[in-house]
Short mmCIF file of C-alpha atoms in Angstrom, two decimals:
data_model
loop_
_atom_site.label_atom_id
_atom_site.label_comp_id
_atom_site.label_asym_id
_atom_site.label_seq_id
_atom_site.Cartn_x
_atom_site.Cartn_y
_atom_site.Cartn_z
CA MET A 1 48.70 -31.11 19.71
CA THR A 2 49.81 -34.75 19.31
CA ASP A 3 50.87 -36.23 16.00
CA LYS A 4 47.68 -38.27 16.03
CA GLY A 5 45.59 -35.14 16.49
CA MET A 6 47.39 -33.33 13.67
CA LEU A 7 46.86 -36.27 11.35
CA LYS A 8 43.17 -36.33 12.23
CA ARG A 9 42.80 -32.61 11.49
CA GLU A 10 44.70 -32.94 8.19
CA TYR A 11 42.48 -35.85 7.20
CA ALA A 12 39.31 -33.85 7.99
CA LYS A 13 40.61 -30.89 5.97
CA ASN A 14 41.39 -33.05 2.94
CA VAL A 15 38.08 -34.94 3.02
CA TYR A 16 35.61 -32.26 4.10
CA GLY A 17 37.43 -29.04 3.17
CA PRO A 18 35.95 -28.92 -0.34
CA LEU A 19 32.47 -28.68 1.19
CA GLN A 20 33.38 -25.25 2.55
CA GLY A 21 33.72 -23.94 -0.98
CA ARG A 22 30.38 -25.23 -2.19
CA THR A 23 28.18 -22.57 -0.61
CA LEU A 24 25.70 -20.20 -2.20
CA ARG A 25 27.87 -17.30 -1.03
CA ASN A 26 30.95 -18.61 -2.83
CA VAL A 27 28.96 -19.47 -5.96
CA LEU A 28 27.68 -15.88 -6.16
CA VAL A 29 31.11 -14.37 -5.45
CA LYS A 30 32.57 -16.56 -8.22
CA LYS A 31 29.78 -15.38 -10.56
CA LEU A 32 30.62 -11.72 -9.92
CA ILE A 33 34.34 -12.34 -10.43
CA GLU A 34 34.06 -14.38 -13.62
CA GLY A 35 31.02 -12.80 -15.24
CA TYR A 36 30.86 -9.17 -14.10
CA GLY A 37 34.43 -7.91 -13.89
CA TYR A 38 35.03 -8.20 -10.15
CA SER A 39 38.29 -10.16 -10.47
CA ASP A 40 40.24 -7.26 -8.94
CA LYS A 41 37.45 -6.31 -6.49
CA LEU A 42 37.15 -9.44 -4.37
CA GLU A 43 36.22 -7.68 -1.11
CA ILE A 44 33.52 -5.59 -2.84
CA ALA A 45 32.14 -8.76 -4.45
CA LYS A 46 31.97 -10.46 -1.03
CA ARG A 47 30.19 -7.47 0.54
CA LEU A 48 27.69 -7.29 -2.33
CA VAL A 49 26.92 -10.99 -1.99
CA ASP A 50 26.50 -10.66 1.79
CA ASP A 51 24.05 -7.78 1.22
CA PHE A 52 22.16 -9.81 -1.39
CA LEU A 53 21.92 -12.84 0.92
CA GLU A 54 20.77 -10.68 3.84
CA THR A 55 18.03 -9.17 1.65
CA ILE A 56 16.98 -12.60 0.38
CA GLY A 57 16.82 -13.80 3.98
CA ARG A 58 14.48 -10.96 4.95
CA PHE A 59 12.12 -11.74 2.10
CA SER A 60 12.25 -15.54 2.42
CA PRO A 61 10.83 -16.77 5.75
CA PRO A 62 11.73 -20.22 7.10
CA VAL A 63 9.46 -22.91 5.68
CA ASP A 64 8.11 -23.77 9.14
CA ARG A 65 6.75 -20.23 9.48
CA VAL A 66 4.49 -20.58 6.45
CA LYS A 67 1.46 -22.70 7.30
CA PRO A 68 -0.66 -24.68 4.82
CA GLY A 69 -2.95 -22.25 3.00
CA GLN A 70 -0.58 -19.31 3.46
CA MET A 71 1.61 -17.51 0.94
CA VAL A 72 4.54 -15.09 0.97
CA TRP A 73 3.92 -11.74 -0.71
CA ILE A 74 6.22 -8.78 -1.29
CA ALA A 75 4.12 -5.73 -0.40
CA ARG A 76 4.64 -2.02 0.07
CA SER A 77 5.75 -0.86 3.53
CA ASP A 78 3.13 1.12 5.45
CA LYS A 79 5.92 3.55 6.36
CA ASP A 80 6.74 4.29 2.73
CA LYS A 81 6.54 7.94 1.77
CA GLN A 82 3.43 8.84 -0.16
CA GLY A 83 3.64 10.12 -3.69
CA TYR A 84 1.11 9.87 -6.48
CA GLY A 85 2.60 8.18 -9.53
CA LYS A 86 5.56 6.80 -7.59
CA ARG A 87 7.04 3.81 -9.42
CA SER A 88 6.58 0.45 -7.75
CA ALA A 89 10.31 -0.24 -8.08
CA ASP A 90 11.06 2.91 -6.03
CA THR A 91 8.80 2.03 -3.09
CA GLU A 92 9.97 0.49 0.19
CA ALA A 93 9.04 -3.20 0.08
CA LYS A 94 8.52 -5.69 2.91
CA ARG A 95 7.61 -9.34 3.17
CA ALA A 96 4.16 -10.38 4.38
CA ILE A 97 2.80 -13.87 5.09
CA LEU A 98 -0.86 -13.93 4.06
CA SER A 99 -3.56 -16.51 4.76
CA LEU A 100 -5.09 -17.35 1.40
CA VAL A 101 -7.29 -20.20 2.67
CA THR A 102 -8.05 -20.76 6.37
CA GLU A 103 -9.85 -23.50 8.27
CA GLU A 104 -12.82 -21.13 8.57
CA ASP A 105 -12.83 -20.72 4.79
CA ARG A 106 -12.91 -24.48 4.29
CA ASP A 107 -15.78 -24.84 6.74
CA MET A 108 -17.74 -22.09 4.98
CA LEU A 109 -17.11 -23.66 1.58
CA ALA A 110 -18.36 -27.01 2.87
CA THR A 111 -21.52 -25.56 4.44
CA GLU A 112 -22.39 -22.54 2.29
CA GLY A 113 -20.42 -23.07 -0.91
CA LYS A 114 -18.73 -19.67 -0.71
CA LEU A 115 -15.75 -17.97 0.88
CA GLY A 116 -15.88 -15.51 3.75
CA LYS A 117 -14.12 -12.18 4.10
CA MET A 118 -10.89 -13.19 2.36
CA LYS A 119 -10.22 -9.68 1.04
CA VAL A 120 -10.67 -8.09 4.47
CA ARG A 121 -8.46 -10.71 6.10
CA LEU A 122 -5.66 -10.27 3.56
CA ILE A 123 -5.69 -6.48 3.93
CA ASN A 124 -5.67 -6.63 7.74
CA GLU A 125 -3.00 -9.33 7.91
CA ALA A 126 -0.74 -7.28 5.66
CA LYS A 127 -1.22 -4.16 7.83
CA GLN A 128 -0.45 -6.12 11.01
CA GLN A 129 2.93 -6.95 9.48
CA GLY A 130 3.75 -3.36 8.57
CA THR A 131 2.72 -3.60 4.93
CA VAL A 132 -0.18 -2.42 2.78
CA LEU A 133 -1.83 -4.04 -0.23
CA THR A 134 -2.94 -2.20 -3.35
CA LEU A 135 -5.98 -3.25 -5.36
CA ALA A 136 -3.50 -4.57 -7.93
CA ASP A 137 -1.96 -6.79 -5.22
CA LEU A 138 -5.39 -8.11 -4.24
CA SER A 139 -6.33 -8.64 -7.88
CA ALA A 140 -3.24 -10.79 -8.47
CA ILE A 141 -3.64 -12.74 -5.22
CA MET A 142 -7.39 -13.37 -5.45
CA LEU A 143 -7.54 -13.62 -9.28
CA LEU A 144 -10.35 -11.07 -9.39
CA ASN A 145 -10.80 -8.05 -11.62
CA ARG A 146 -9.43 -4.85 -10.08
CA SER A 147 -12.62 -2.88 -10.73
CA THR A 148 -14.68 -5.62 -9.06
CA LEU A 149 -12.47 -5.44 -5.98
CA SER A 150 -12.75 -1.65 -5.94
CA VAL A 151 -16.55 -1.82 -5.95
CA ARG A 152 -16.59 -4.49 -3.23
CA THR A 153 -14.10 -2.58 -1.08
CA LYS A 154 -16.13 0.63 -1.25
CA LYS A 155 -19.34 -1.28 -0.47
CA TYR A 156 -17.76 -2.96 2.56
CA GLN A 157 -16.51 0.39 3.88
CA LYS A 158 -19.89 2.03 3.34
CA ASP A 159 -21.85 -0.85 4.92
CA THR A 160 -19.58 -1.20 7.97
CA GLY A 161 -18.40 2.38 8.38
CA LYS A 162 -14.83 1.08 8.61
CA LEU A 163 -11.94 2.07 6.37
CA LEU A 164 -9.81 -0.86 5.26
CA PRO A 165 -6.05 -0.21 5.60
CA THR A 166 -5.24 -0.62 1.91
CA ALA A 167 -2.29 1.19 0.35
CA GLY A 168 -4.62 3.84 -1.07
CA ASN A 169 -6.31 4.47 2.28
CA THR A 170 -3.21 4.28 4.45
CA LEU A 171 -0.84 6.30 2.27
CA ASP A 172 -3.40 8.40 0.38
CA ILE A 173 -2.09 7.36 -3.03
CA GLY A 174 -3.65 6.54 -6.36
CA PRO A 175 -7.41 6.70 -6.86
CA GLY A 176 -8.18 5.63 -3.29
CA ILE A 177 -10.09 7.71 -0.74
CA THR A 178 -8.43 10.92 0.37
CA HIS A 179 -8.73 11.44 4.13
CA LYS A 180 -8.11 15.16 4.45
CA ARG A 181 -11.78 15.89 5.04
CA ASP A 182 -12.14 13.01 7.52
CA VAL A 183 -9.07 14.16 9.44
CA VAL A 184 -10.12 17.81 9.57
CA GLU A 185 -13.69 16.98 10.58
CA LEU A 186 -12.54 14.78 13.46
CA TYR A 187 -9.96 17.39 14.46
CA ALA A 188 -12.69 20.05 14.50
CA LYS A 189 -14.72 17.79 16.81
CA GLY A 190 -11.89 17.72 19.33
CA TYR A 191 -10.07 14.49 18.50
CA ASN A 192 -6.28 14.59 18.76
CA PRO A 193 -4.02 13.28 15.95
CA ILE A 194 -3.35 9.93 17.67
CA GLU A 195 -7.08 9.30 18.14
CA ILE A 196 -7.78 10.29 14.54
CA ALA A 197 -5.07 7.99 13.14
CA ARG A 198 -6.42 5.09 15.19
CA LYS A 199 -10.04 5.83 14.33
CA ILE A 200 -9.55 5.85 10.54
CA ASN A 201 -6.66 3.35 10.36
CA HIS A 202 -4.34 6.03 9.02
CA ASN A 203 -0.64 6.84 9.28
CA LEU A 204 -0.08 9.26 12.20
CA SER A 205 2.57 11.33 10.41
CA ILE A 206 0.21 11.89 7.47
CA VAL A 207 -2.63 12.88 9.84
CA GLU A 208 -0.32 15.41 11.51
CA THR A 209 0.76 16.75 8.10
CA TYR A 210 -2.89 17.31 7.07
CA ILE A 211 -3.60 19.22 10.27
CA GLU A 212 -0.42 21.33 10.06
CA ASP A 213 -1.04 22.17 6.39
CA MET A 214 -4.65 23.07 7.09
CA GLU A 215 -3.61 25.40 9.93
CA ARG A 216 -1.16 27.15 7.61
CA VAL A 217 -3.84 27.66 4.97
CA LYS A 218 -6.36 28.81 7.62
CA ILE A 219 -4.11 31.72 8.58
CA LEU A 220 -3.95 32.84 4.94
CA ALA A 221 -7.53 31.91 4.01
CA SER A 222 -8.51 35.45 2.93
CA LYS A 223 -5.78 35.65 0.30
CA ASP A 224 -6.00 34.37 -3.27
CA VAL A 225 -5.04 30.80 -4.11
CA GLN A 226 -1.81 31.69 -5.94
CA THR A 227 -0.57 33.79 -3.01
CA ILE A 228 -1.33 31.02 -0.51
CA ALA A 229 0.36 28.48 -2.77
CA ARG A 230 3.48 30.65 -3.03
CA ILE A 231 3.73 31.27 0.73
CA THR A 232 2.99 27.69 1.82
CA ARG A 233 4.82 26.09 -1.12
CA MET A 234 1.80 23.92 -1.85
CA GLY A 235 0.30 23.31 -5.26
CA PRO A 236 -2.73 25.47 -6.17
CA SER A 237 -4.99 22.40 -6.41
CA LEU A 238 -3.98 21.30 -2.90
CA VAL A 239 -4.64 24.81 -1.57
CA GLU A 240 -8.09 24.74 -3.21
CA GLU A 241 -8.80 21.42 -1.50
CA TYR A 242 -7.87 22.80 1.92
CA LEU A 243 -9.87 25.99 1.33
CA GLU A 244 -12.93 23.92 0.48
CA ILE A 245 -12.55 22.03 3.76
CA ILE A 246 -11.95 25.25 5.71
CA ARG A 247 -15.07 26.86 4.22
CA ALA A 248 -17.08 23.84 5.34
CA TYR A 249 -15.69 23.45 8.87
CA TYR A 250 -14.01 26.76 9.73
CA PRO A 251 -15.98 29.47 7.85
CA GLU A 252 -15.35 31.95 10.66
CA CYS A 253 -11.62 31.93 9.84
CA ILE A 254 -12.24 33.24 6.34
CA HIS A 255 -14.56 36.00 7.61
CA LEU A 256 -12.17 36.91 10.44
CA ASN A 257 -9.17 37.10 8.14
CA SER A 258 -11.16 39.19 5.65
CA LYS A 259 -12.08 41.70 8.38
CA GLU A 260 -8.45 41.97 9.47
CA VAL A 261 -7.42 42.69 5.89
CA ASN A 262 -10.12 45.37 5.49
CA ILE A 263 -9.12 47.05 8.77
CA ASP A 264 -5.56 47.33 7.50
CA GLY A 265 -6.92 48.92 4.36
CA LYS A 266 -5.23 46.35 2.17
CA GLY A 267 -6.61 44.00 -0.43
CA ASN A 268 -5.92 40.32 -0.77
#
């Protein structure tokens, strides 16, 4: 490199070098070092900041991806494991871009003075992005009472015969609809798990779990609830629920199992 080139590089370093230090990454690293005891853990501080920035990037879409009338919402992943009473902070979260007001909404407001199917659109948009909305999510987004939304959601599903892919319906959590009976009934009619999941907008793995659990209980249907619960490692209330479904759709299994037990000369 010529002397002129070296001078040019030195000049650039002196003038613009300080800009390299004024980044969000360096500000956060400095914060960890000075405020949280990471002065002797510089590499760990850098890795933590990189992880934080990567997470922020996933939850903060570029501005040009969010159109007028849309909003960014942090929702629950539709792949999150079910679990009644699971804390919100422990769930798997994902970003969703939701259309709060669309051109169709504006047209309807101008002509009819009311909004269209905003709730249905929000729920479906969230599901298309791999997330699910709870009634609490919808209540906060739409500024409507949760109980009002619950009534409207149930009415829509009853009137249309379609289940909306809410968190309660998709993951079978909270006070939403439980789909065990729907799954078993369709399975009894000859539908396979993939068809059932598609038909009721449900998670395939959960559909398969319902069917597998039901088959396990069917084999033991003649025994008492506590025995079935112990063998299958299910809770007694869950066993009762499956037995109720089996009595309704597979009564012959209970009679058949009872006859086999009597032939062996053994009780339940």
